[in-house]
Amino acid sequence: MEKVKAKKHLGQHFLNDENIAQKIADSLTLKGYQTVLEIGPGMGVLTKYLLEKPISTYVIEIDTESVDYLNKHYPKLEGKIISKDFLKYNLSEVFGQESLAIIGNFPYNISSQIVFKTLELRDRIPEFSGMFQKEVAERICEKKGSKTYGILSVLTQAFYEAEYLFTVSENVFTPPPKVKSGVLRLIRKENFKLPCDEKLFFTVVKTAFNQRRKTLRNSLKTYQLSDNLKEDSIFDLRPEQLSVEQFIELTQKIAADGV
């Protein structure tokens, strides 16, 4: 059988371990949606297990060679292959306002951007499972107090319960990457509307971590906060010392200060 050649510029590393593909597919709870969208299916090693599930499976793939392969080998995908770039694609074109899960063996070079786009679409994505570079997967699931806890950790965990599921060896890919991989699952919180200005929350988190070694009093100088607010003990802390709840509280305080 002919195979798709992995393309370096697309960050392709094809998974060739059936057990791991099955485990990733089985990580979905199938609760709160009828449709799953797989990003970057390649030759369909994960897709085949998704197609066995009682949900509607769509795939989005930028690589035309992979699209041709999927069309030829997976007749069940007829009409469900979106030949586009996920990061630039408007999901409403196919799915309207329908809720759907996201899954995939994500290209490392765009995996963080996939998470950020998922956060933008959080109203419509109740669940997300996928494979990342191990360090990135760990960072997303990390708790406060760690050096790797950062923007991705806080923003993701504000809206989703993040769980690191298992580690994957380099040896089960063609070509093998230089690093280990990690699979995680995000399940959207029941109440995922924040009790603060969400846009301000995003900018406060990003601004704080952009100078992560400084205390918040110094890293948030651009907000021109009142002297009274800057006396608050929360400003003595560095960003990695704050939990998601404390970042929400910080955002509320900044908003009340008239920003």
Coordinates of C-alpha atoms in Angstrom, one line a residue:
M1 CA 0.0 0.0 0.0
E2 CA 1.4 3.4 -0.9
K3 CA 2.1 5.7 2.0
V4 CA 2.1 9.5 2.5
K5 CA 5.5 11.0 2.8
A6 CA 5.9 13.0 6.0
K7 CA 6.6 16.7 5.2
K8 CA 8.9 18.5 7.5
H9 CA 7.4 22.0 6.9
L10 CA 4.1 20.6 8.1
G11 CA 5.6 19.1 11.2
Q12 CA 4.4 15.7 10.3
H13 CA 5.3 12.7 12.4
F14 CA 3.0 9.8 11.6
L15 CA 2.0 7.6 14.5
N16 CA 2.4 3.9 13.7
D17 CA 1.3 2.3 17.0
E18 CA -2.3 1.0 16.8
N19 CA -2.6 0.6 20.6
I20 CA -1.7 4.3 21.2
A21 CA -4.1 5.4 18.5
Q22 CA -6.9 3.4 20.1
K23 CA -6.0 4.9 23.5
I24 CA -6.2 8.4 22.2
A25 CA -9.6 7.7 20.5
D26 CA -10.8 6.1 23.8
S27 CA -9.9 9.2 25.8
L28 CA -13.0 10.9 24.5
T29 CA -16.0 10.7 26.9
L30 CA -18.5 11.3 24.1
K31 CA -20.5 13.5 26.5
G32 CA -22.1 16.8 25.4
Y33 CA -21.6 16.5 21.6
Q34 CA -22.5 14.4 18.6
T35 CA -19.5 15.3 16.4
V36 CA -15.7 15.1 16.6
L37 CA -13.2 16.9 14.5
E38 CA -9.8 15.4 14.1
I39 CA -7.0 17.8 13.2
G40 CA -4.2 16.5 10.9
P41 CA -5.3 12.9 10.5
G42 CA -2.4 12.1 8.0
M43 CA -3.0 8.4 7.0
G44 CA -5.9 7.9 9.4
V45 CA -4.3 5.8 12.2
L46 CA -6.4 7.6 14.8
T47 CA -9.3 8.2 12.4
K48 CA -10.1 4.5 12.0
Y49 CA -10.8 4.2 15.7
L50 CA -12.9 7.3 15.8
L51 CA -15.1 6.0 12.9
E52 CA -16.0 3.0 15.1
K53 CA -17.6 5.3 17.7
P54 CA -21.3 6.3 17.8
I55 CA -20.5 9.9 16.8
S56 CA -20.0 11.8 13.5
T57 CA -16.3 12.0 12.6
Y58 CA -14.9 14.8 10.5
V59 CA -11.3 15.5 9.7
I60 CA -9.4 18.7 8.7
E61 CA -6.2 18.3 6.8
I62 CA -4.0 20.8 5.0
D63 CA -1.8 18.2 3.3
T64 CA -3.4 17.4 -0.1
E65 CA -1.5 14.1 -0.4
S66 CA -3.0 13.0 2.9
V67 CA -6.5 14.1 1.7
D68 CA -6.1 11.9 -1.4
Y69 CA -5.0 9.0 0.8
L70 CA -8.0 9.4 3.2
N71 CA -10.5 9.7 0.3
K72 CA -9.1 6.5 -1.2
H73 CA -8.9 4.4 2.0
Y74 CA -11.7 5.7 4.2
P75 CA -15.0 5.7 2.3
K76 CA -16.9 6.5 5.6
L77 CA -15.3 9.9 5.5
E78 CA -17.0 10.9 2.2
G79 CA -18.1 14.5 2.5
K80 CA -16.4 14.8 5.9
I81 CA -12.9 15.7 4.9
I82 CA -12.2 19.5 5.2
S83 CA -9.1 20.3 3.1
K84 CA -8.1 23.5 5.0
D85 CA -5.8 24.9 7.6
F86 CA -7.5 24.6 11.0
L87 CA -6.0 27.7 12.4
K88 CA -7.4 29.8 9.5
Y89 CA -10.7 28.0 9.0
N90 CA -14.1 29.2 10.2
L91 CA -15.7 26.1 11.7
S92 CA -19.2 27.7 11.3
E93 CA -18.9 27.0 7.5
V94 CA -19.5 23.3 8.1
F95 CA -20.8 23.0 11.7
G96 CA -22.8 26.2 12.2
Q97 CA -23.1 26.7 16.0
E98 CA -23.0 22.9 16.8
S99 CA -20.9 21.7 19.7
L100 CA -18.0 19.4 18.8
A101 CA -15.0 17.7 20.3
I102 CA -11.4 18.3 19.0
I103 CA -8.9 15.5 18.8
G104 CA -5.6 14.9 17.0
N105 CA -1.9 14.0 17.0
F106 CA -1.0 17.7 16.7
P107 CA 2.0 19.0 14.7
Y108 CA 4.3 20.3 17.4
N109 CA 5.0 23.6 15.6
I110 CA 1.4 24.7 15.9
S111 CA 0.1 22.8 18.9
S112 CA -0.1 25.9 21.2
Q113 CA -1.9 27.8 18.6
I114 CA -4.5 25.0 18.3
V115 CA -5.1 25.3 22.0
F116 CA -5.5 29.1 21.8
K117 CA -8.0 28.7 18.9
T118 CA -9.9 26.1 21.0
L119 CA -10.1 28.7 23.8
E120 CA -11.5 31.2 21.4
L121 CA -14.2 28.6 20.5
R122 CA -14.8 27.4 24.0
D123 CA -18.5 28.0 23.8
R124 CA -18.6 25.2 21.2
I125 CA -15.9 22.8 22.3
P126 CA -16.9 20.9 25.4
E127 CA -14.0 18.4 25.0
F128 CA -10.5 18.3 23.6
S129 CA -8.0 15.3 23.5
G130 CA -4.7 15.2 21.8
M131 CA -1.0 14.5 21.5
F132 CA 1.6 17.2 22.0
Q133 CA 5.3 17.5 22.6
K134 CA 5.5 16.2 26.2
E135 CA 6.7 19.5 27.7
V136 CA 3.8 21.4 26.2
A137 CA 1.2 18.8 27.4
E138 CA 2.8 19.1 30.9
R139 CA 2.8 22.9 30.8
I140 CA -0.9 23.0 29.9
C141 CA -1.8 20.8 32.9
E142 CA 0.7 22.3 35.3
K143 CA -0.4 23.9 38.6
K144 CA 0.8 27.1 40.2
G145 CA 4.3 27.3 41.8
S146 CA 6.1 25.5 38.9
K147 CA 8.6 27.1 36.5
T148 CA 6.6 25.7 33.6
Y149 CA 3.3 27.1 34.8
G150 CA 2.4 29.9 32.5
I151 CA 0.0 31.6 30.1
L152 CA -1.2 28.3 28.5
S153 CA -1.7 26.7 31.9
V154 CA -3.8 29.6 33.3
L155 CA -5.9 30.4 30.3
T156 CA -6.7 26.7 29.6
Q157 CA -7.5 25.8 33.2
A158 CA -9.7 28.8 33.6
F159 CA -12.2 27.1 31.3
Y160 CA -11.3 23.4 31.2
E161 CA -10.3 20.7 33.6
A162 CA -6.9 19.6 32.2
E163 CA -5.6 16.1 32.7
Y164 CA -2.3 14.6 31.5
L165 CA -3.1 11.1 30.4
F166 CA 0.1 9.3 29.3
T167 CA 3.5 9.7 27.7
V168 CA 4.4 8.4 24.3
S169 CA 7.9 7.3 23.1
E170 CA 9.6 8.8 20.1
N171 CA 10.0 5.3 18.6
V172 CA 6.3 4.9 17.6
F173 CA 6.4 7.6 14.9
T174 CA 7.6 7.8 11.3
P175 CA 9.9 9.8 11.2
P176 CA 10.6 9.7 15.0
P177 CA 10.6 13.2 16.6
K178 CA 13.5 14.2 18.8
V179 CA 11.3 14.4 21.9
K180 CA 8.7 12.4 23.8
S181 CA 5.0 13.2 23.4
G182 CA 2.3 13.5 25.9
V183 CA -1.5 13.0 25.5
L184 CA -3.9 15.2 27.5
R185 CA -7.6 15.7 27.8
L186 CA -9.5 18.9 28.4
I187 CA -13.1 18.8 29.6
R188 CA -14.9 22.1 29.7
K189 CA -16.0 23.2 33.2
E190 CA -19.7 23.1 33.9
N191 CA -19.7 26.8 34.6
F192 CA -17.1 28.2 32.2
K193 CA -18.1 31.8 32.2
L194 CA -15.7 33.8 34.3
P195 CA -16.9 36.1 37.0
C196 CA -14.8 38.9 35.5
D197 CA -14.1 40.7 32.2
E198 CA -12.8 37.7 30.2
K199 CA -11.0 39.9 27.6
L200 CA -9.2 41.8 30.5
F201 CA -8.4 38.4 32.1
F202 CA -6.6 37.2 29.0
T203 CA -4.5 40.4 28.8
V204 CA -3.7 40.5 32.5
V205 CA -2.5 36.9 32.4
K206 CA -0.4 37.5 29.2
T207 CA 1.1 40.8 30.5
A208 CA 2.0 39.3 33.9
F209 CA 3.8 36.2 32.4
N210 CA 5.6 38.3 29.8
Q211 CA 7.8 39.4 32.7
R212 CA 7.4 36.4 34.8
R213 CA 10.4 37.1 37.0
K214 CA 9.0 40.4 38.2
T215 CA 6.4 40.9 40.9
L216 CA 2.9 41.8 39.6
R217 CA 3.5 45.4 40.9
N218 CA 6.3 45.8 38.2
S219 CA 5.0 43.5 35.4
L220 CA 1.5 45.2 35.4
K221 CA 2.8 48.8 35.4
T222 CA 1.2 49.5 32.0
Y223 CA -2.2 49.4 33.7
Q224 CA -1.4 52.6 35.7
L225 CA -3.0 51.3 38.8
S226 CA -3.9 53.5 41.8
D227 CA -1.3 53.6 44.6
N228 CA -4.1 52.2 46.9
L229 CA -4.5 49.1 44.8
K230 CA -0.8 48.6 44.4
E231 CA -0.5 48.2 48.2
D232 CA -2.6 45.0 47.9
S233 CA -0.4 42.0 49.0
I234 CA -1.3 40.2 45.7
F235 CA 1.0 42.6 43.9
D236 CA 4.0 41.2 46.0
L237 CA 3.6 37.9 44.1
R238 CA 5.1 36.7 40.9
P239 CA 2.7 35.4 38.3
E240 CA 3.6 31.7 38.7
Q241 CA 2.5 32.0 42.4
L242 CA -1.1 32.8 41.5
S243 CA -3.8 30.2 40.9
V244 CA -6.4 30.6 38.2
E245 CA -8.9 31.8 40.9
Q246 CA -6.3 34.4 42.1
F247 CA -5.9 35.7 38.5
I248 CA -9.7 36.1 38.3
E249 CA -9.6 38.0 41.6
L250 CA -6.7 40.1 40.3
T251 CA -8.7 40.9 37.1
Q252 CA -11.7 41.9 39.2
K253 CA -9.5 44.3 41.3
I254 CA -7.9 45.9 38.2
A255 CA -11.4 46.4 36.6
A256 CA -12.7 47.9 39.8
D257 CA -9.7 50.3 39.8
G258 CA -11.0 51.8 36.6
V259 CA -8.8 50.2 33.9

